[in-house]
XYZ file of C-alpha atoms in Angstrom:
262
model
C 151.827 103.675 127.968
C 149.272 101.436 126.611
C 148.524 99.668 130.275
C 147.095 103.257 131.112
C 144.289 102.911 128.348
C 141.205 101.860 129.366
C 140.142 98.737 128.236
C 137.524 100.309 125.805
C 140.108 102.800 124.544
C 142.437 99.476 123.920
C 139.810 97.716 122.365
C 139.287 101.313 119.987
C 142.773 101.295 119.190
C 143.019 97.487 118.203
C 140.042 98.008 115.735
C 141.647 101.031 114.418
C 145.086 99.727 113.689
C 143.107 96.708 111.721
C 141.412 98.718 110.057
C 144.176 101.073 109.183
C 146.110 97.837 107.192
C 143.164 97.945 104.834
C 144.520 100.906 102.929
C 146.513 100.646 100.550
C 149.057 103.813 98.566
C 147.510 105.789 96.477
C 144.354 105.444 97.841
C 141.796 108.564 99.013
C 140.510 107.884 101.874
C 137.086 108.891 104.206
C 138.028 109.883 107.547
C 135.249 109.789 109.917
C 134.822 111.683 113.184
C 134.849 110.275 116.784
C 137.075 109.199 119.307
C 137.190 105.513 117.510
C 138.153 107.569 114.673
C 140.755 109.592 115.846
C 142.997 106.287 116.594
C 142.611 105.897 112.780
C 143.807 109.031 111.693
C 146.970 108.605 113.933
C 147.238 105.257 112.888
C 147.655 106.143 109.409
C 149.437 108.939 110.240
C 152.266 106.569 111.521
C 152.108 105.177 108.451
C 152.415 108.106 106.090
C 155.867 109.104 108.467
C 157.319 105.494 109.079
C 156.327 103.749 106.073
C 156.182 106.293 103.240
C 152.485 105.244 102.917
C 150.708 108.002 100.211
C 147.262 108.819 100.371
C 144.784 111.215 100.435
C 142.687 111.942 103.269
C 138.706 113.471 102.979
C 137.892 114.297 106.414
C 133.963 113.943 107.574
C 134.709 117.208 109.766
C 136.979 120.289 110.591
C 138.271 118.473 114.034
C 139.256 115.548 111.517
C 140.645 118.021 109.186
C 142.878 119.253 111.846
C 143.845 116.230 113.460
C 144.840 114.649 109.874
C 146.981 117.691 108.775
C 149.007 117.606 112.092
C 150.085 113.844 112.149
C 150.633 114.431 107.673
C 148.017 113.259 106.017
C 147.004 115.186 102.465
C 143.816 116.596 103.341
C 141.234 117.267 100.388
C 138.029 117.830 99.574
C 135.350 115.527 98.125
C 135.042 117.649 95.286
C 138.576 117.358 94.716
C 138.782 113.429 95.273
C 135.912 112.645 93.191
C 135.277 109.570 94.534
C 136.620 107.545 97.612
C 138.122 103.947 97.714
C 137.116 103.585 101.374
C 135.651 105.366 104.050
C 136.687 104.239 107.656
C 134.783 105.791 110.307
C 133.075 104.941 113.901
C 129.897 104.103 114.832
C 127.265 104.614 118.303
C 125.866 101.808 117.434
C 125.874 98.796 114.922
C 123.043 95.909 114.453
C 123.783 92.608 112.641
C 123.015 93.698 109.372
C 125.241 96.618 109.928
C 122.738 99.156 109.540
C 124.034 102.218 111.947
C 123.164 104.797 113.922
C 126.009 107.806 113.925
C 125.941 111.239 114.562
C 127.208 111.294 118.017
C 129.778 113.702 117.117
C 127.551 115.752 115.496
C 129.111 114.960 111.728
C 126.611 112.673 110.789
C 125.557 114.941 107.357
C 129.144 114.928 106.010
C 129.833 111.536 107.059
C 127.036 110.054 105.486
C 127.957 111.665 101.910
C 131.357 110.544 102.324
C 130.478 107.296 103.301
C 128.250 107.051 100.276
C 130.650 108.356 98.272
C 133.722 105.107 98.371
C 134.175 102.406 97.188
C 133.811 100.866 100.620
C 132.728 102.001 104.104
C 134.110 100.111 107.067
C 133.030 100.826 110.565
C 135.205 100.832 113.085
C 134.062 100.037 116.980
C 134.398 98.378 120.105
C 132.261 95.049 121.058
C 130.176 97.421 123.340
C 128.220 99.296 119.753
C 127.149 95.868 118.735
C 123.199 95.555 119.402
C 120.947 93.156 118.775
C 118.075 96.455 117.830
C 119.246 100.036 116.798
C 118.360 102.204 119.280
C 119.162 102.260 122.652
C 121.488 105.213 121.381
C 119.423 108.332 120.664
C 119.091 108.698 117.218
C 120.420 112.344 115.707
C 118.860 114.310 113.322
C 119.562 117.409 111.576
C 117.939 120.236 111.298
C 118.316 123.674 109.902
C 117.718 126.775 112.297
C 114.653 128.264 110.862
C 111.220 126.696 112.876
C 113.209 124.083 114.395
C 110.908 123.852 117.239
C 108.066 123.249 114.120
C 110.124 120.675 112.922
C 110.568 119.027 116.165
C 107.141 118.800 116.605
C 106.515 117.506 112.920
C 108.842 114.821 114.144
C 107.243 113.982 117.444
C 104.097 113.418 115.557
C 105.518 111.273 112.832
C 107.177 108.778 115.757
C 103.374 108.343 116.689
C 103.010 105.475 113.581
C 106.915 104.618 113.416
C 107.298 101.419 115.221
C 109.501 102.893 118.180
C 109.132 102.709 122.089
C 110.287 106.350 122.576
C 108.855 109.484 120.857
C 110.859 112.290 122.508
C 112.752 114.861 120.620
C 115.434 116.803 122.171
C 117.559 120.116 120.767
C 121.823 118.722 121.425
C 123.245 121.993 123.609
C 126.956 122.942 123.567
C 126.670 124.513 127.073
C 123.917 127.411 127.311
C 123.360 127.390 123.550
C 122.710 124.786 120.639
C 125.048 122.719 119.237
C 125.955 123.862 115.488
C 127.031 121.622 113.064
C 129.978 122.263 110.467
C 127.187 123.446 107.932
C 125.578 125.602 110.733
C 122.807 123.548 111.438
C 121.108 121.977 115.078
C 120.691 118.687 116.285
C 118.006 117.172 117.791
C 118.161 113.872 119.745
C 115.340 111.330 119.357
C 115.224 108.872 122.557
C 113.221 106.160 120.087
C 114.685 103.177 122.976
C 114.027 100.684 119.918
C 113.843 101.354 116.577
C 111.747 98.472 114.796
C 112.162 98.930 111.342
C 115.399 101.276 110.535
C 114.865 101.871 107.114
C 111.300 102.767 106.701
C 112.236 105.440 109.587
C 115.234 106.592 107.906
C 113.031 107.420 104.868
C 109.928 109.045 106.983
C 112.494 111.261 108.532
C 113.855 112.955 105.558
C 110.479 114.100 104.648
C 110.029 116.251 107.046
C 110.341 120.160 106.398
C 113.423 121.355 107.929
C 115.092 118.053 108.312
C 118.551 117.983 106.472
C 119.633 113.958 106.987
C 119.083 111.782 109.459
C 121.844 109.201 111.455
C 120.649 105.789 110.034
C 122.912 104.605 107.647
C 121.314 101.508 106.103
C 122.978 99.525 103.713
C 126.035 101.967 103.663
C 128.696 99.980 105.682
C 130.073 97.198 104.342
C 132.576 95.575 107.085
C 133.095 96.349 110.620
C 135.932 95.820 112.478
C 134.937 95.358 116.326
C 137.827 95.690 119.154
C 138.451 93.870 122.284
C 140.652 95.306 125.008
C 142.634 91.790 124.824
C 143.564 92.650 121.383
C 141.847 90.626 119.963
C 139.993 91.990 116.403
C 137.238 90.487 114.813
C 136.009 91.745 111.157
C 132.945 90.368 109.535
C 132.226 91.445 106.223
C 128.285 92.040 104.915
C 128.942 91.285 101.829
C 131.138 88.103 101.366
C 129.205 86.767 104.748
C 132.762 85.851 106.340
C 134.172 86.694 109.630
C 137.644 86.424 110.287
C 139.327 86.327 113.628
C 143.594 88.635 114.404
C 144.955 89.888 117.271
C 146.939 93.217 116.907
C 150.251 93.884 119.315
C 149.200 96.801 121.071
C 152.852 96.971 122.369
C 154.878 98.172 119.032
C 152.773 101.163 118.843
C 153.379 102.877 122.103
C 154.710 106.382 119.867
C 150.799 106.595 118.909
C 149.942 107.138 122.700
C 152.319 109.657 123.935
C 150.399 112.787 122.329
C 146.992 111.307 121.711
C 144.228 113.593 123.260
C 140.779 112.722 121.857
């Protein structure tokens, strides 16, 4: 089964199961939201089954929610956790200093608390999110329904001193009507091309009226662990400035394939 994945869904799943052998019983656990974070979930899903592994799992949205409770993973809240030993979740795009930009999924809001909210966050992605500047991915922002075509424009006109190349705002669509977040909020997409200084636009952002949080997470992640379709992992950590290099046998895991549907 696995020489019918993709070579990008092979190099997700590699990063994943590395990832996965970071966490350890007893621990509670931030599960992000994605397709790269979906392998995770079944990953340690396995592990709850086959190995006994116990942990519990705060999911970053109600599709992880679901996904967590049907492979048997204790699912509960933040509130209930208190605090997280690691979050593992994906990423659109990662720079050197593994600042982020996330939100493709539309879970950025909970993901970021979450994230905030451990121990340790470790990103999860293939070699293809690694950029030298944030931004080729448009950057999401959330925004609550009231005047969000005011706070679009607000936006637009703050761009005008951010260093950016890009200054257009658009509203995310689920078909003929506006994506809604889990907290029943819209998105809108801001095609920046390059994003010059991350952090001073992560702040600016969140000062506009009607913006909730913004997908720039800046000094949140602490590791990444970045998937080849070879199988070959590599996971540099931000903090200890090491990389190491593994390779994980795609070949012992083929039971994680056979009911996988991102």
């Amino acid at each position: 089964m696995t020489g019918e994945l993709s070579p990008i869904d092979r190099a997700k799943f590699v990063a994943a199961k590395r990832a996965a052998d970071m966490v350890e019983d007893g621990m509670r656990v931030g599960l992000g939201t994605g397709s790269t974070a979906a392998w995770l979930v079944r990953c340690l899903g396995e592990m709850v089954r086959d190995e006994g592994l116990k942990i519990q799992g705060v999911p970053t949205s109600t599709r992880t929610a679901a996904l967590a409770r049907e492979v048997g993973i204790e699912v509960v809240s933040l509130d209930q956790a208190g605090w997280l030993d690691i979050t593992i979740d994906g990423a659109d795009e990662f720079d050197g200093d593994l600042n982020l930009i996330k939100g493709g999924g539309g879970a950025l809001l909970q993901e970021k608390i979450v994230a905030t909210a451990s121990d340790q966050m470790v990103v999860i992605a293939d070699a293809g999110k690694e950029v030298e500047t944030l931004g080729a991915y448009p950057l999401p922002v959330e925004v609550i329904p009231f005047g969000w075509q005011t706070t679009r424009k607000l936006i637009e006109e703050t761009l005008v001193s951010m260093d950016v190349l890009g200054r257009s705002a658009a509203l995310r669509m689920n078909g003929d009507a506006p994506f809604v977040t889990d907290e029943g909020n819209h998105i809108l997409d801001l095609h920046l091309q390059r994003i010059g200084n991350p952090r001073q636009l992560a702040l600016v952002l969140n000062q506009v009226p009607g913006v909730v949080e913004n997908g720039l997470f800046i000094d949140i992640c602490d590791r990444v662990v970045i998937g080849f379709g070879d199988g070959r992992v590599e996971v540099r950590d931000i903090n200890e400035g090491t990389i190491e290099h593994d390779r994980v046998d795609m070949a012992e895991n083929d039971n994680l394939f056979t009911d996988l549907a991102d």
